[in-house]
């Protein structure tokens, strides 16, 4: 595997899932694969889970790890070509990327959407430059439009906790005080659509339609209560306006309806549904204390599975070096 962005990059999902459970049973089984190999993790944005779980996965596979926080100590990077660089940015990504590639065997990139230029974000401009100029396999650690390591971990978590063969999984928008990217819901929808045994329903206020390429065949239900009825899993997430219905709204907060916050009443509409969120989560905006602390909350097992999803991805890349 040379890059990891979309669910298709993993090949047959059943095989990837089997590999995930194999690694979960013995996370050091492939320890020999990464000997004398170096992973470089590059963060343009903050992280807790991705940083720790990716480093842990790489260590389980015997790799060395270098972490670079671009905004804390590196030269400020220009990302646009053609700019006269007389501002505060000392180095261009087009030199920085091949340089980074010299010091490692594999690269993980976190680079969030800017949320001002939809075309730029949805072209995955920064990630594509890493793929093109680093000479190394590259995986997304949440980029402008996708967060595949999270969605893979979520699928593993659903597989572990489902009590019916084909669970009803509901992706619900919830309110937030800051404009957040669409990467998590995009990838979640993409992965749930690819999973053969998931009945996916997406619910959000009108105007918050996700990009059709991620919605796929999922059912969209604007009535949150109807969507929740009979659900086995509730996956909550805020996202800013994707600009699908109205391009001028891209990246903006056009709804802050607090009736969408997931509380115990919302959960009572479900089929004893489990609560999921990728974290970090702002309590009592997205979800109430009671719901996130309830026995049906899976937020910690989900985070734990990030080590597993990442192990599968790094293993595949090591096997292909
Ligand atoms: C990020 C987001 O919504 O994409 C990261 C989630 C994993 N969240 C925040 O910036 C709070
Ligand atoms: N879920 C997730 O990716 O968390 P971090 O932003 O802390 O890495």
XYZ file of C-alpha atoms and ligand atoms in Angstrom:
340
model
C 0.000 0.000 0.000
C 1.550 3.323 -1.119
C -1.048 5.688 0.309
C -3.914 5.454 2.785
C -6.689 7.962 2.231
C -9.848 6.116 1.276
C -11.394 2.814 2.291
C -10.516 1.299 -1.107
C -6.814 1.690 -0.342
C -7.098 -1.240 2.075
C -8.439 -3.697 -0.483
C -11.110 -6.182 0.672
C -12.504 -4.957 3.990
C -13.101 -8.428 5.426
C -9.399 -9.190 5.070
C -8.417 -5.887 6.706
C -10.839 -6.528 9.571
C -9.437 -10.036 10.089
C -5.955 -8.520 10.210
C -7.136 -5.946 12.757
C -8.441 -8.652 15.087
C -5.295 -10.722 14.580
C -3.201 -7.721 15.661
C -5.536 -6.953 18.549
C -4.921 -10.497 19.836
C -1.165 -10.116 19.550
C -0.082 -6.569 18.876
C 3.617 -7.471 18.722
C 3.223 -10.267 16.181
C 4.817 -8.216 13.374
C 7.481 -6.563 15.524
C 10.244 -7.617 13.110
C 8.720 -5.751 10.133
C 9.778 -2.264 11.203
C 13.375 -2.940 12.238
C 15.603 -0.003 11.179
C 12.635 1.705 9.538
C 11.516 5.219 10.474
C 8.059 6.733 10.519
C 7.817 10.510 10.329
C 4.618 12.025 11.708
C 3.959 15.575 10.559
C 1.406 17.663 12.405
C 0.077 20.934 11.057
C -2.675 20.712 13.720
C -3.126 19.573 17.302
C -3.724 15.970 18.296
C -3.885 13.703 21.309
C -5.158 10.317 20.067
C -3.619 10.316 16.603
C -0.216 11.320 17.904
C -0.144 8.716 20.675
C -1.864 5.797 18.931
C 0.158 6.168 15.731
C 3.422 6.298 17.644
C 2.354 3.269 19.685
C 1.376 1.321 16.555
C 4.739 2.115 14.942
C 6.595 1.055 18.103
C 4.612 -2.220 18.217
C 5.899 -2.875 14.702
C 9.485 -2.180 15.748
C 9.855 1.184 14.010
C 11.638 4.345 15.011
C 9.438 7.427 15.099
C 10.119 11.117 14.452
C 7.369 13.615 15.278
C 7.373 17.081 13.759
C 4.970 19.762 14.940
C 5.242 22.149 12.040
C 3.921 25.080 14.034
C 6.207 24.548 17.008
C 9.818 25.024 16.022
C 9.986 24.328 12.270
C 10.189 27.124 9.699
C 6.795 28.490 8.804
C 5.829 26.807 5.538
C 4.335 28.300 2.401
C 1.945 25.863 0.751
C 0.876 27.768 -2.376
C 3.015 27.753 -5.512
C 3.730 31.048 -7.242
C 3.628 33.189 -4.092
C 6.364 35.839 -3.661
C 7.648 34.673 -0.310
C 8.269 38.060 1.311
C 5.949 37.424 4.266
C 6.476 35.427 7.467
C 6.914 32.043 5.748
C 10.592 31.102 5.409
C 10.378 27.819 3.542
C 8.226 26.274 0.840
C 6.511 22.944 1.261
C 7.950 21.941 -2.113
C 11.471 21.867 -0.618
C 10.425 20.797 2.877
C 8.590 17.673 1.696
C 11.438 16.004 -0.227
C 13.782 16.922 2.645
C 11.486 15.191 5.134
C 11.360 12.202 2.796
C 15.169 11.880 3.028
C 15.009 11.077 6.738
C 12.290 8.429 6.858
C 10.657 5.430 5.189
C 7.030 6.413 5.687
C 5.090 9.604 6.404
C 1.866 10.323 8.298
C 0.322 13.760 7.716
C -2.195 15.748 9.739
C -3.343 18.828 7.875
C -6.888 20.051 8.504
C -9.149 21.869 6.094
C -8.688 25.625 5.983
C -12.490 25.902 5.595
C -12.253 28.997 3.394
C -11.694 27.536 -0.094
C -13.765 24.435 -0.733
C -12.033 23.560 -3.969
C -8.574 23.747 -2.381
C -9.656 21.630 0.591
C -11.549 19.017 -1.432
C -8.621 18.643 -3.859
C -6.557 17.539 -0.794
C -3.848 19.903 -2.025
C -1.418 19.483 0.900
C -1.753 15.696 1.138
C -1.318 15.310 -2.625
C 1.912 17.295 -2.470
C 3.259 14.906 0.170
C 2.332 11.956 -2.027
C 3.907 13.524 -5.101
C 7.122 14.949 -3.665
C 8.129 12.880 -0.615
C 9.036 9.669 -2.451
C 7.562 7.769 0.531
C 4.301 6.014 1.303
C 1.950 8.516 2.938
C -1.034 8.013 5.193
C -3.659 10.532 6.279
C -3.803 11.309 10.006
C -6.824 13.572 9.273
C -6.381 15.694 6.236
C -8.635 18.307 4.653
C -11.513 15.956 3.870
C -10.791 12.536 5.380
C -9.845 10.795 8.631
C -9.546 7.135 7.579
C -7.634 5.881 10.655
C -10.583 7.062 12.768
C -13.226 5.507 10.515
C -11.357 2.195 10.439
C -11.162 2.198 14.256
C -14.881 3.020 14.391
C -15.718 0.080 12.159
C -13.664 -2.253 14.359
C -15.506 -0.885 17.418
C -18.918 -1.428 15.827
C -17.974 -4.967 14.837
C -16.940 -5.696 18.448
C -20.054 -4.231 20.059
C -22.894 -5.056 17.676
C -25.612 -7.401 18.931
C -27.458 -7.773 15.630
C -25.995 -8.933 12.328
C -26.825 -5.705 10.481
C -26.911 -2.819 12.967
C -28.600 0.491 12.267
C -25.847 3.096 12.547
C -26.817 6.768 12.742
C -24.373 9.563 12.017
C -25.819 12.654 13.666
C -24.704 16.271 13.432
C -24.544 18.048 16.806
C -23.950 21.702 17.691
C -20.537 23.221 18.383
C -19.119 26.662 19.064
C -16.322 26.539 16.461
C -16.311 25.680 12.774
C -14.995 22.114 12.443
C -13.937 20.168 9.344
C -16.041 17.519 7.588
C -13.220 14.967 7.541
C -14.564 12.744 10.323
C -18.168 12.474 9.057
C -16.939 12.123 5.453
C -14.745 9.145 6.259
C -17.252 7.638 8.671
C -19.910 7.678 5.942
C -17.491 6.297 3.364
C -16.442 3.397 5.609
C -19.958 2.549 6.792
C -21.112 2.478 3.167
C -18.279 0.100 2.346
C -19.090 -2.236 5.253
C -21.494 -4.888 3.967
C -23.477 -5.291 7.192
C -24.241 -1.705 8.205
C -27.516 0.153 7.687
C -26.329 3.784 7.614
C -28.604 6.760 8.263
C -27.261 10.331 8.308
C -29.142 13.089 10.114
C -28.376 16.811 10.187
C -30.134 20.166 9.857
C -31.068 21.140 6.320
C -28.168 22.824 4.541
C -25.515 20.618 6.195
C -25.516 17.991 3.420
C -22.172 16.196 3.164
C -20.470 15.790 -0.196
C -22.457 13.233 -2.242
C -19.320 11.190 -2.918
C -19.184 10.399 0.815
C -22.947 10.088 1.412
C -23.136 7.361 -1.232
C -26.219 5.222 -0.765
C -26.826 6.214 2.856
C -30.300 7.378 3.813
C -30.483 11.058 4.832
C -33.201 11.867 7.391
C -33.630 15.502 8.479
C -35.832 14.578 11.455
C -33.330 13.605 14.145
C -35.932 11.733 16.195
C -37.023 9.604 13.257
C -33.378 8.884 12.450
C -32.657 7.755 16.030
C -35.630 5.376 16.221
C -34.396 1.800 16.467
C -30.723 2.806 16.132
C -28.079 0.413 17.460
C -25.262 2.976 17.272
C -25.349 6.760 17.486
C -22.230 8.397 16.057
C -22.282 12.085 16.965
C -20.087 14.714 15.348
C -20.212 18.377 14.581
C -19.194 19.585 11.159
C -19.270 23.029 9.615
C -21.378 23.712 6.560
C -19.974 21.621 3.685
C -21.141 24.172 1.107
C -22.894 21.531 -0.970
C -26.308 23.211 -1.040
C -24.969 26.753 -0.873
C -21.277 27.199 -1.802
C -21.129 30.579 -0.008
C -21.782 28.775 3.302
C -18.667 26.583 3.038
C -16.905 26.238 6.390
C -19.424 28.419 8.213
C -21.655 27.731 11.199
C -25.155 28.178 9.814
C -26.975 26.345 12.600
C -26.437 26.161 16.341
C -29.683 24.475 17.304
C -29.051 23.020 20.761
C -31.980 20.612 20.400
C -29.526 18.434 18.404
C -27.296 17.851 21.477
C -27.404 14.116 22.241
C -28.986 13.674 25.685
C -30.705 10.817 27.520
C -34.022 11.604 25.860
C -32.396 11.258 22.427
C -30.860 7.942 23.454
C -34.260 6.715 24.721
C -35.494 6.810 21.088
C -32.873 4.201 20.114
C -32.714 0.420 20.411
C -30.597 0.608 23.587
C -28.123 2.306 21.251
C -24.430 2.679 21.925
C -22.982 6.196 21.845
C -19.881 6.943 19.774
C -17.717 10.008 19.166
C -14.168 10.256 17.822
C -13.053 12.700 20.580
C -12.094 15.350 21.486
C -15.666 16.228 22.428
C -17.121 19.317 24.052
C -19.517 18.064 26.690
C -23.022 19.510 26.852
C -22.730 20.878 23.318
C -22.339 17.623 21.389
C -23.366 15.209 24.147
C -24.469 15.492 27.752
C -22.374 14.263 30.685
C -24.928 11.536 31.405
C -24.775 10.031 27.912
C -21.002 10.087 27.526
C -20.567 8.594 31.005
C -23.256 5.925 30.531
C -22.409 2.213 30.161
C -23.514 2.517 26.507
C -20.773 5.012 25.711
C -18.012 3.566 23.510
C -15.769 6.614 23.286
C -12.836 5.001 25.130
C -12.893 1.626 23.270
C -13.047 3.639 20.037
C -9.939 5.579 20.984
C -8.207 2.345 22.006
C -8.912 0.872 18.571
C -6.942 3.682 16.935
C -3.809 1.741 17.848
C -5.220 -1.278 16.021
C -6.404 0.452 12.852
C -3.072 2.226 12.563
C -1.133 -0.995 13.116
C -2.862 -2.578 10.113
C -2.080 0.434 7.926
C 1.591 0.692 8.915
C 2.023 -3.077 8.618
C 0.641 -2.999 5.065
C 2.995 -0.163 4.155
C 6.022 -1.885 5.696
C 5.251 -5.056 3.761
C 5.289 -3.016 0.573
C 8.466 -0.955 1.078
C -11.191 17.955 14.814
C -12.281 17.786 13.771
O -13.458 18.006 14.061
O -11.967 17.420 12.627
C -10.500 16.652 15.090
C -11.353 15.475 15.361
C -10.600 14.193 15.413
N -11.770 18.430 16.047
C -11.495 19.607 16.563
O -10.795 20.404 15.955
C -12.086 19.936 17.885
N -9.885 11.341 17.194
C -8.724 11.983 16.941
O -8.177 11.950 15.834
O -8.215 12.637 18.017
P -6.976 13.634 18.011
O -7.394 14.863 17.248
O -6.705 13.912 19.447
O -5.824 12.968 17.341
